[in-house]
Short mmCIF file of C-alpha atoms in Angstrom, two decimals:
data_model
loop_
_atom_site.label_atom_id
_atom_site.label_comp_id
_atom_site.label_asym_id
_atom_site.label_seq_id
_atom_site.Cartn_x
_atom_site.Cartn_y
_atom_site.Cartn_z
CA MET A 836 90.05 13.72 37.49
CA THR A 837 87.29 12.01 39.48
CA ASP A 838 89.29 8.81 39.93
CA SER A 839 92.15 10.76 41.50
CA ILE A 840 90.18 12.41 44.31
CA ILE A 841 91.16 11.44 47.84
CA VAL A 842 89.06 12.58 50.79
CA GLN A 843 90.96 12.81 54.08
CA LYS A 844 89.40 13.46 57.47
CA PHE A 845 91.39 14.64 60.49
CA GLY A 846 89.92 14.39 63.99
CA GLY A 847 90.15 16.81 66.88
CA THR A 848 93.39 15.45 68.33
CA SER A 849 95.03 15.71 64.90
CA VAL A 850 94.23 19.43 64.75
CA GLY A 851 94.58 20.06 68.48
CA SER A 852 97.37 22.65 68.20
CA ILE A 853 99.11 24.83 65.61
CA ASP A 854 102.01 22.35 65.48
CA ARG A 855 99.64 19.48 64.81
CA ILE A 856 97.78 21.46 62.18
CA ARG A 857 101.11 21.99 60.43
CA ALA A 858 101.74 18.21 60.55
CA VAL A 859 98.30 17.67 58.99
CA ALA A 860 99.13 20.20 56.29
CA GLU A 861 102.34 18.33 55.48
CA GLN A 862 100.42 15.05 55.19
CA VAL A 863 97.87 16.67 52.88
CA ILE A 864 100.67 18.13 50.73
CA LYS A 865 102.22 14.66 50.33
CA THR A 866 98.92 13.33 49.03
CA LYS A 867 98.60 16.28 46.65
CA GLU A 868 102.15 15.74 45.38
CA HIS A 869 101.31 12.11 44.58
CA GLY A 870 98.97 13.45 41.91
CA HIS A 871 95.65 13.40 43.75
CA SER A 872 93.05 16.09 44.11
CA VAL A 873 92.52 16.43 47.85
CA VAL A 874 89.43 17.28 49.86
CA VAL A 875 90.07 17.54 53.60
CA VAL A 876 87.38 17.32 56.29
CA VAL A 877 88.28 18.56 59.77
CA SER A 878 86.79 18.27 63.23
CA ALA A 879 86.96 20.94 65.89
CA MET A 880 90.22 21.19 67.84
CA SER A 881 90.26 18.67 70.69
CA GLY A 882 88.20 19.89 73.63
CA GLU A 883 86.59 22.76 71.74
CA THR A 884 83.14 21.21 71.28
CA ASN A 885 83.02 20.35 74.98
CA ARG A 886 84.03 23.92 75.85
CA LEU A 887 81.23 25.34 73.73
CA GLN A 888 78.73 22.88 75.20
CA VAL A 889 79.69 23.95 78.73
CA LEU A 890 79.15 27.60 77.80
CA ALA A 891 75.70 26.76 76.44
CA ASN A 892 74.78 24.83 79.59
CA GLN A 893 75.81 27.76 81.75
CA VAL A 894 73.07 29.70 80.00
CA ASP A 895 70.46 26.92 79.95
CA THR A 896 70.65 23.24 80.87
CA LEU A 897 68.39 22.49 77.89
CA PRO A 898 69.24 25.19 75.33
CA SER A 899 67.44 25.65 72.04
CA SER A 900 68.62 22.90 69.70
CA ARG A 901 68.79 25.35 66.79
CA GLU A 902 70.98 27.81 68.65
CA LEU A 903 73.15 25.02 70.07
CA ASP A 904 73.88 23.85 66.51
CA VAL A 905 74.86 27.39 65.53
CA LEU A 906 77.25 27.50 68.49
CA LEU A 907 78.80 24.05 68.14
CA SER A 908 79.37 24.39 64.39
CA ALA A 909 81.85 27.19 65.11
CA GLY A 910 84.48 24.73 66.34
CA GLU A 911 85.01 23.13 62.93
CA GLN A 912 85.18 26.54 61.25
CA VAL A 913 88.17 27.47 63.41
CA SER A 914 90.01 24.28 62.38
CA MET A 915 89.28 24.61 58.68
CA SER A 916 90.45 28.20 58.44
CA LEU A 917 93.66 27.54 60.40
CA LEU A 918 94.48 24.58 58.16
CA ALA A 919 93.83 26.64 55.02
CA MET A 920 96.11 29.40 56.33
CA THR A 921 98.83 26.85 57.10
CA LEU A 922 98.66 25.30 53.64
CA GLN A 923 98.85 28.74 52.07
CA LYS A 924 101.85 29.59 54.25
CA LEU A 925 103.54 26.42 52.96
CA GLY A 926 102.99 27.51 49.38
CA HIS A 927 99.86 25.58 48.39
CA ASP A 928 96.61 27.09 47.22
CA ALA A 929 93.81 26.12 49.61
CA VAL A 930 90.30 27.25 50.39
CA SER A 931 88.05 26.50 53.36
CA LEU A 932 84.30 25.92 53.11
CA THR A 933 81.66 25.67 55.82
CA GLY A 934 79.12 22.88 55.56
CA TRP A 935 76.59 25.09 53.82
CA GLN A 936 79.22 26.54 51.46
CA ALA A 937 80.19 22.99 50.54
CA GLY A 938 76.58 22.21 49.62
CA ILE A 939 75.87 19.74 52.44
CA GLN A 940 72.10 19.49 52.87
CA THR A 941 70.53 17.82 55.90
CA ASP A 942 67.15 17.03 57.37
CA GLU A 943 65.65 19.24 60.07
CA LYS A 944 66.70 17.18 63.13
CA HIS A 945 69.10 19.38 65.06
CA ALA A 946 72.03 17.77 66.93
CA GLN A 947 71.48 14.44 65.13
CA ALA A 948 70.89 15.56 61.55
CA ARG A 949 71.23 13.22 58.58
CA ILE A 950 72.77 14.27 55.29
CA ILE A 951 70.12 14.06 52.56
CA GLY A 952 72.23 15.34 49.66
CA ILE A 953 75.34 17.24 48.63
CA ASN A 954 75.63 19.76 45.81
CA THR A 955 79.30 19.30 44.92
CA ASP A 956 79.49 22.17 42.39
CA ALA A 957 81.40 24.52 44.71
CA ILE A 958 83.93 21.85 45.68
CA ASN A 959 84.47 20.68 42.10
CA GLN A 960 84.95 24.26 40.95
CA GLN A 961 87.74 24.76 43.49
CA LEU A 962 89.35 21.40 42.64
CA GLN A 963 89.39 22.34 38.97
CA LEU A 964 91.37 25.42 39.93
CA GLY A 965 93.95 23.13 41.50
CA LYS A 966 93.11 24.08 45.08
CA ILE A 967 93.11 21.89 48.16
CA VAL A 968 89.59 22.11 49.59
CA ILE A 969 89.05 22.02 53.36
CA VAL A 970 85.48 21.38 54.50
CA ALA A 971 84.12 21.85 58.02
CA GLY A 972 82.91 18.47 59.23
CA PHE A 973 79.95 17.73 61.49
CA GLN A 974 77.64 20.33 59.92
CA GLY A 975 75.29 21.17 57.09
CA ILE A 976 72.25 23.27 56.31
CA THR A 977 68.56 22.37 56.40
CA GLU A 978 66.01 23.08 53.69
CA GLN A 979 64.80 25.94 55.93
CA GLY A 980 68.29 27.49 55.84
CA ASN A 981 69.26 26.60 59.41
CA ILE A 982 72.70 25.35 60.44
CA SER A 983 72.53 21.73 61.60
CA THR A 984 75.00 19.34 63.20
CA LEU A 985 75.36 15.59 62.74
CA GLY A 986 76.08 14.48 66.30
CA ARG A 987 79.38 13.49 67.90
CA GLY A 988 81.62 11.82 65.36
CA GLY A 989 79.70 13.48 62.54
CA SER A 990 82.85 14.61 60.74
CA ASP A 991 83.40 10.96 59.74
CA THR A 992 79.99 10.99 58.10
CA THR A 993 80.76 14.27 56.34
CA ALA A 994 83.97 12.79 54.91
CA VAL A 995 82.53 9.47 53.75
CA THR A 996 79.42 11.06 52.25
CA LEU A 997 81.53 13.64 50.42
CA ALA A 998 83.75 10.86 49.10
CA GLY A 999 80.68 9.06 47.77
CA TYR A 1000 79.22 12.13 46.06
CA LEU A 1001 82.60 13.12 44.60
CA GLY A 1002 83.34 9.61 43.34
CA ALA A 1003 86.55 9.53 45.34
CA LYS A 1004 89.03 6.69 45.08
CA GLU A 1005 89.13 6.25 48.85
CA CYS A 1006 88.15 7.94 52.09
CA GLN A 1007 90.93 8.10 54.66
CA ILE A 1008 89.97 8.74 58.30
CA TYR A 1009 92.95 10.01 60.31
CA THR A 1010 92.55 9.76 64.06
CA ASP A 1011 94.61 9.28 67.22
CA VAL A 1012 94.63 5.48 66.92
CA ASP A 1013 96.30 3.48 64.17
CA GLY A 1014 93.25 1.47 63.13
CA VAL A 1015 90.25 -0.49 64.34
CA TYR A 1016 90.99 -2.75 67.31
CA SER A 1017 89.22 -5.84 68.62
CA CYS A 1018 88.46 -3.76 71.73
CA ASP A 1019 89.41 -0.36 73.09
CA PRO A 1020 93.18 -0.77 73.64
CA ARG A 1021 93.06 1.73 76.50
CA VAL A 1022 90.89 -0.77 78.37
CA VAL A 1023 92.12 -4.12 77.02
CA THR A 1024 95.87 -4.08 76.50
CA ALA A 1025 95.69 -7.40 74.60
CA ALA A 1026 93.39 -5.91 71.95
CA ARG A 1027 94.74 -6.42 68.45
CA LYS A 1028 94.56 -4.16 65.43
CA LEU A 1029 92.46 -5.53 62.58
CA ASP A 1030 94.02 -5.26 59.11
CA THR A 1031 90.57 -5.44 57.51
CA ILE A 1032 87.00 -5.58 58.75
CA GLY A 1033 83.74 -6.02 56.86
CA PHE A 1034 81.14 -3.27 56.68
CA GLN A 1035 78.53 -5.17 58.70
CA ASP A 1036 80.91 -6.04 61.51
CA MET A 1037 82.09 -2.41 61.62
CA ILE A 1038 78.49 -1.19 61.74
CA ASP A 1039 77.84 -3.40 64.74
CA MET A 1040 81.06 -2.34 66.46
CA ALA A 1041 80.10 1.32 66.00
CA LYS A 1042 76.49 0.80 67.07
CA TYR A 1043 77.46 -0.88 70.33
CA GLY A 1044 80.23 1.45 71.41
CA ALA A 1045 83.41 1.44 69.32
CA LYS A 1046 84.17 5.13 68.77
CA VAL A 1047 86.63 4.85 65.90
CA LEU A 1048 84.00 5.53 63.21
CA HIS A 1049 80.63 7.29 63.31
CA LEU A 1050 77.83 4.78 62.62
CA PRO A 1051 76.10 6.69 59.77
CA CYS A 1052 79.38 6.97 57.87
CA VAL A 1053 79.87 3.19 57.87
CA GLU A 1054 76.27 2.66 56.80
CA PHE A 1055 76.77 5.06 53.89
CA ALA A 1056 80.06 3.39 52.92
CA GLU A 1057 78.37 -0.02 52.84
CA GLN A 1058 75.50 1.26 50.70
CA HIS A 1059 77.94 2.75 48.18
CA ASN A 1060 80.69 0.11 48.50
CA LEU A 1061 83.18 2.85 49.38
CA PRO A 1062 86.32 1.63 51.18
CA ILE A 1063 87.32 3.50 54.34
CA ARG A 1064 90.90 3.42 55.58
CA VAL A 1065 91.38 4.25 59.27
CA LEU A 1066 94.85 5.68 59.89
CA SER A 1067 96.79 7.40 62.64
CA SER A 1068 97.87 11.00 62.23
CA PHE A 1069 100.94 10.14 64.32
CA SER A 1070 102.03 6.77 62.87
CA PRO A 1071 103.16 5.57 59.42
CA LEU A 1072 101.38 2.19 59.81
CA GLN A 1073 98.78 1.16 57.22
CA GLY A 1074 95.84 1.14 59.61
CA THR A 1075 92.59 -0.77 59.00
CA LEU A 1076 90.68 -1.07 55.73
CA VAL A 1077 86.90 -1.23 56.13
CA LYS A 1078 85.43 -2.86 53.04
CA ALA A 1079 82.90 -5.32 51.68
CA GLN A 1080 83.78 -8.78 52.91
CA GLU A 1081 82.06 -11.77 54.44
CA SER A 1082 82.21 -12.14 58.20
CA SER A 1083 84.71 -14.82 59.16
CA GLY A 1084 82.35 -16.15 61.82
CA GLY A 1085 82.88 -16.15 65.54
CA VAL A 1086 83.56 -13.06 67.61
CA VAL A 1087 85.25 -10.19 65.77
CA GLY A 1088 85.53 -7.80 68.67
CA VAL A 1089 84.22 -6.53 71.98
CA ALA A 1090 82.49 -3.12 72.02
CA LEU A 1091 82.00 -1.05 75.17
CA ARG A 1092 79.55 1.69 76.10
CA ARG A 1093 79.51 3.87 79.20
CA ASN A 1094 77.01 6.45 80.50
CA LEU A 1095 73.90 4.38 79.85
CA MET A 1096 70.68 4.28 81.87
CA GLN A 1097 68.47 1.21 82.25
CA ILE A 1098 64.77 1.87 82.84
CA THR A 1099 62.75 -1.07 84.14
CA SER A 1100 59.00 -1.23 84.63
CA ASN A 1101 55.93 -3.15 83.49
CA ASN A 1102 55.43 -4.03 79.84
CA GLU A 1103 52.84 -1.30 79.26
CA THR A 1104 55.16 1.47 80.48
CA ILE A 1105 58.14 0.09 78.56
CA ASP A 1106 56.04 -0.06 75.38
CA LYS A 1107 55.17 3.60 75.91
CA LEU A 1108 58.84 4.53 76.36
CA VAL A 1109 59.88 2.66 73.23
CA ALA A 1110 57.16 4.45 71.26
CA GLN A 1111 58.32 7.79 72.67
CA CYS A 1112 61.95 7.05 71.76
CA ASN A 1113 60.92 6.13 68.24
CA GLU A 1114 58.83 9.31 67.94
CA GLN A 1115 61.77 11.45 69.08
CA GLU A 1116 64.26 9.34 67.07
CA LEU A 1117 66.21 8.52 70.21
CA GLU A 1118 68.45 5.48 70.37
CA VAL A 1119 66.87 2.77 72.51
CA PHE A 1120 67.71 -0.88 73.23
CA ARG A 1121 65.18 -3.30 74.65
CA VAL A 1122 66.73 -5.71 77.14
CA LEU A 1123 65.77 -8.79 79.12
CA SER A 1124 66.17 -8.69 82.90
CA LYS A 1125 65.25 -11.28 85.51
CA ASP A 1126 61.91 -9.90 86.69
CA GLN A 1127 60.87 -6.93 84.55
CA SER A 1128 60.92 -5.48 81.06
CA GLY A 1129 63.52 -2.83 80.40
CA VAL A 1130 65.04 -0.40 77.95
CA VAL A 1131 68.45 1.22 77.81
CA VAL A 1132 69.08 4.80 76.69
CA SER A 1133 71.99 7.21 76.95
CA GLN A 1134 72.16 9.62 79.87
CA VAL A 1135 71.55 12.48 77.44
CA ASP A 1136 68.40 10.88 76.03
CA LEU A 1137 67.10 10.08 79.51
CA ALA A 1138 66.75 13.80 80.19
CA LYS A 1139 64.51 14.07 77.14
CA LEU A 1140 62.35 11.19 78.39
CA MET A 1141 61.88 12.40 81.95
CA GLN A 1142 58.94 14.59 80.94
CA VAL A 1143 57.17 11.44 79.78
CA ILE A 1144 58.03 9.06 82.63
CA HIS A 1145 58.06 11.30 85.70
CA GLU A 1146 54.70 9.98 86.88
CA GLU A 1147 55.30 6.36 85.92
CA ALA A 1148 56.40 3.53 88.22
CA VAL A 1149 59.89 3.01 86.89
CA HIS A 1150 63.29 2.10 88.25
CA ILE A 1151 66.39 3.76 86.76
CA ASP A 1152 69.95 2.47 87.11
CA ASP A 1153 73.35 3.55 85.84
CA VAL A 1154 74.72 0.78 83.63
CA CYS A 1155 77.35 0.11 81.01
CA SER A 1156 77.42 -2.45 78.21
CA VAL A 1157 79.84 -5.06 76.91
CA SER A 1158 78.92 -6.45 73.50
CA LEU A 1159 80.39 -9.41 71.63
CA ILE A 1160 80.28 -8.58 67.92
CA GLY A 1161 80.00 -11.38 65.37
CA ARG A 1162 77.89 -14.44 64.79
CA SER A 1163 77.21 -16.09 68.13
CA ASN A 1164 75.23 -18.87 69.72
CA LEU A 1165 71.96 -17.56 71.18
CA SER A 1166 72.39 -19.80 74.23
CA SER A 1167 75.77 -18.24 75.04
CA ILE A 1168 74.44 -15.93 77.74
CA GLN A 1169 74.53 -18.76 80.29
CA ALA A 1170 78.22 -19.38 79.56
CA LEU A 1171 78.93 -15.66 79.87
CA GLU A 1172 77.06 -15.44 83.17
CA ALA A 1173 79.10 -18.33 84.54
CA LEU A 1174 82.35 -16.86 83.23
CA LEU A 1175 81.82 -13.45 84.84
CA ALA A 1176 80.43 -14.94 88.05
CA GLU A 1177 83.89 -16.39 88.71
CA ASP A 1178 84.98 -12.79 89.32
CA ASP A 1179 81.78 -11.81 91.16
CA ILE A 1180 80.47 -9.83 88.19
CA GLU A 1181 76.71 -10.02 87.62
CA ILE A 1182 75.02 -9.47 84.28
CA VAL A 1183 72.15 -7.08 85.06
CA SER A 1184 70.32 -7.74 81.80
CA HIS A 1185 71.09 -8.67 78.21
CA SER A 1186 70.07 -8.47 74.57
CA LEU A 1187 70.74 -11.17 71.98
CA CYS A 1188 70.57 -11.39 68.22
CA GLU A 1189 72.33 -13.31 65.46
CA ARG A 1190 75.21 -10.83 65.20
CA HIS A 1191 75.70 -9.57 68.74
CA THR A 1192 75.40 -10.39 72.42
CA MET A 1193 75.02 -7.29 74.62
CA MET A 1194 75.35 -7.51 78.41
CA LEU A 1195 74.59 -4.73 80.88
CA LEU A 1196 76.74 -4.43 83.99
CA ALA A 1197 77.24 -2.06 86.87
CA PRO A 1198 79.71 0.62 85.65
CA GLU A 1199 82.48 -0.31 88.10
CA TYR A 1200 82.84 -3.76 86.47
CA LEU A 1201 83.14 -2.69 82.84
CA ASP A 1202 86.93 -2.71 82.40
CA LYS A 1203 87.44 -5.98 84.25
CA ALA A 1204 84.64 -7.71 82.37
CA ALA A 1205 85.96 -6.46 79.04
CA ASN A 1206 89.37 -8.03 79.68
CA ILE A 1207 87.88 -11.36 80.79
CA ILE A 1208 85.53 -11.61 77.81
CA HIS A 1209 88.17 -10.53 75.29
CA ASP A 1210 90.54 -13.15 76.72
CA VAL A 1211 88.11 -15.97 76.08
CA TYR A 1212 86.05 -15.11 73.03
CA VAL A 1213 87.91 -12.93 70.55
CA ASP A 1214 89.42 -14.78 67.57
CA GLN A 1215 87.52 -17.99 68.31
CA ASN A 1216 85.35 -19.64 65.68
CA GLU A 1217 82.57 -20.24 68.20
CA LEU A 1218 81.80 -19.34 71.79
CA LEU A 1219 84.07 -21.36 74.03
CA SER A 1220 83.04 -23.16 77.15
CA VAL A 1221 83.98 -21.69 80.49
CA SER A 1222 86.56 -24.42 80.97
CA LYS A 1223 88.66 -22.92 78.15
CA ARG A 1224 89.21 -19.67 79.99
CA ARG A 1225 92.89 -18.74 79.97
CA VAL A 1226 94.64 -19.50 83.24
CA SER A 1227 95.70 -16.17 84.66
#
């Protein structure tokens, strides 16, 4: 029975209305009728998490993280119960389980919790009864018995981790796009869908801004060699298979991030901020600028740091990032600076490593820069010289 389990995850757009929930139910039934045991993980209906967050912020701009998790977890519970009702209406036995009912155990870090284990007894018991099991994504329970959430995109992590613990044949992530693209196709119309991508390249794409898959879910999949198939809820195409494979070399894709804040100051202050971010487990990138040391954090995390830096001599700017993902030449930043300068776009600061080149720009230049960089670098075996830029 274990070999026949398929875990399917459906995102918020896929369950955004009763009609779409019925379409999801029909897709799940097809999988069931092909002889598989099916476990479905659902996100909240599109827009619901934002609605709940707004309500919380009307009460308090910095609400209790515990109570916020209790509130936000309700969105997925609405989706799971509606899907179970729909499946039952269509003649199939189904049962919905919250994160804690499904045995999903997390650490104590609210809003960004990590799954530390899953007791699959309840799920396996329902599967043995022939039921389709629907699990609320994005949530679990701490050792202290508190509801926790996994952060935006956490339903992906729920699905992949469940697939690993259940020994599933495959984890299928259904979303509103038909696979992983070389860049966000809403920004770069020339972006191409990747038939396959290696775990490490996908981890880097997710880390630096691609929103198709939640970073922890890809990390778990790599550790357990569990293939992930990214599919569209609205298209019959085969999507993208994320699996163990060697990087082909060169640039695999271009990842974009908005709503970032760059903090620049002296080395001593920046060291303090990095230490504070590490202590609070906040995401932080150290960057190189022309005159000063700097770090980049999200706008959300900046609010958490303000209590530490309000008396420091710092400069804070709105920025966005464009990152080339794949093995690259560490001297490539000069070529990128020259390339973007042709369109009067300045690189504010940058970060380089073997597998990525991240550039920070003023937000108004992000889309234009993404198209220029994708034009020149994607699908090349090495960084090209500026002279090879496509004639527009």
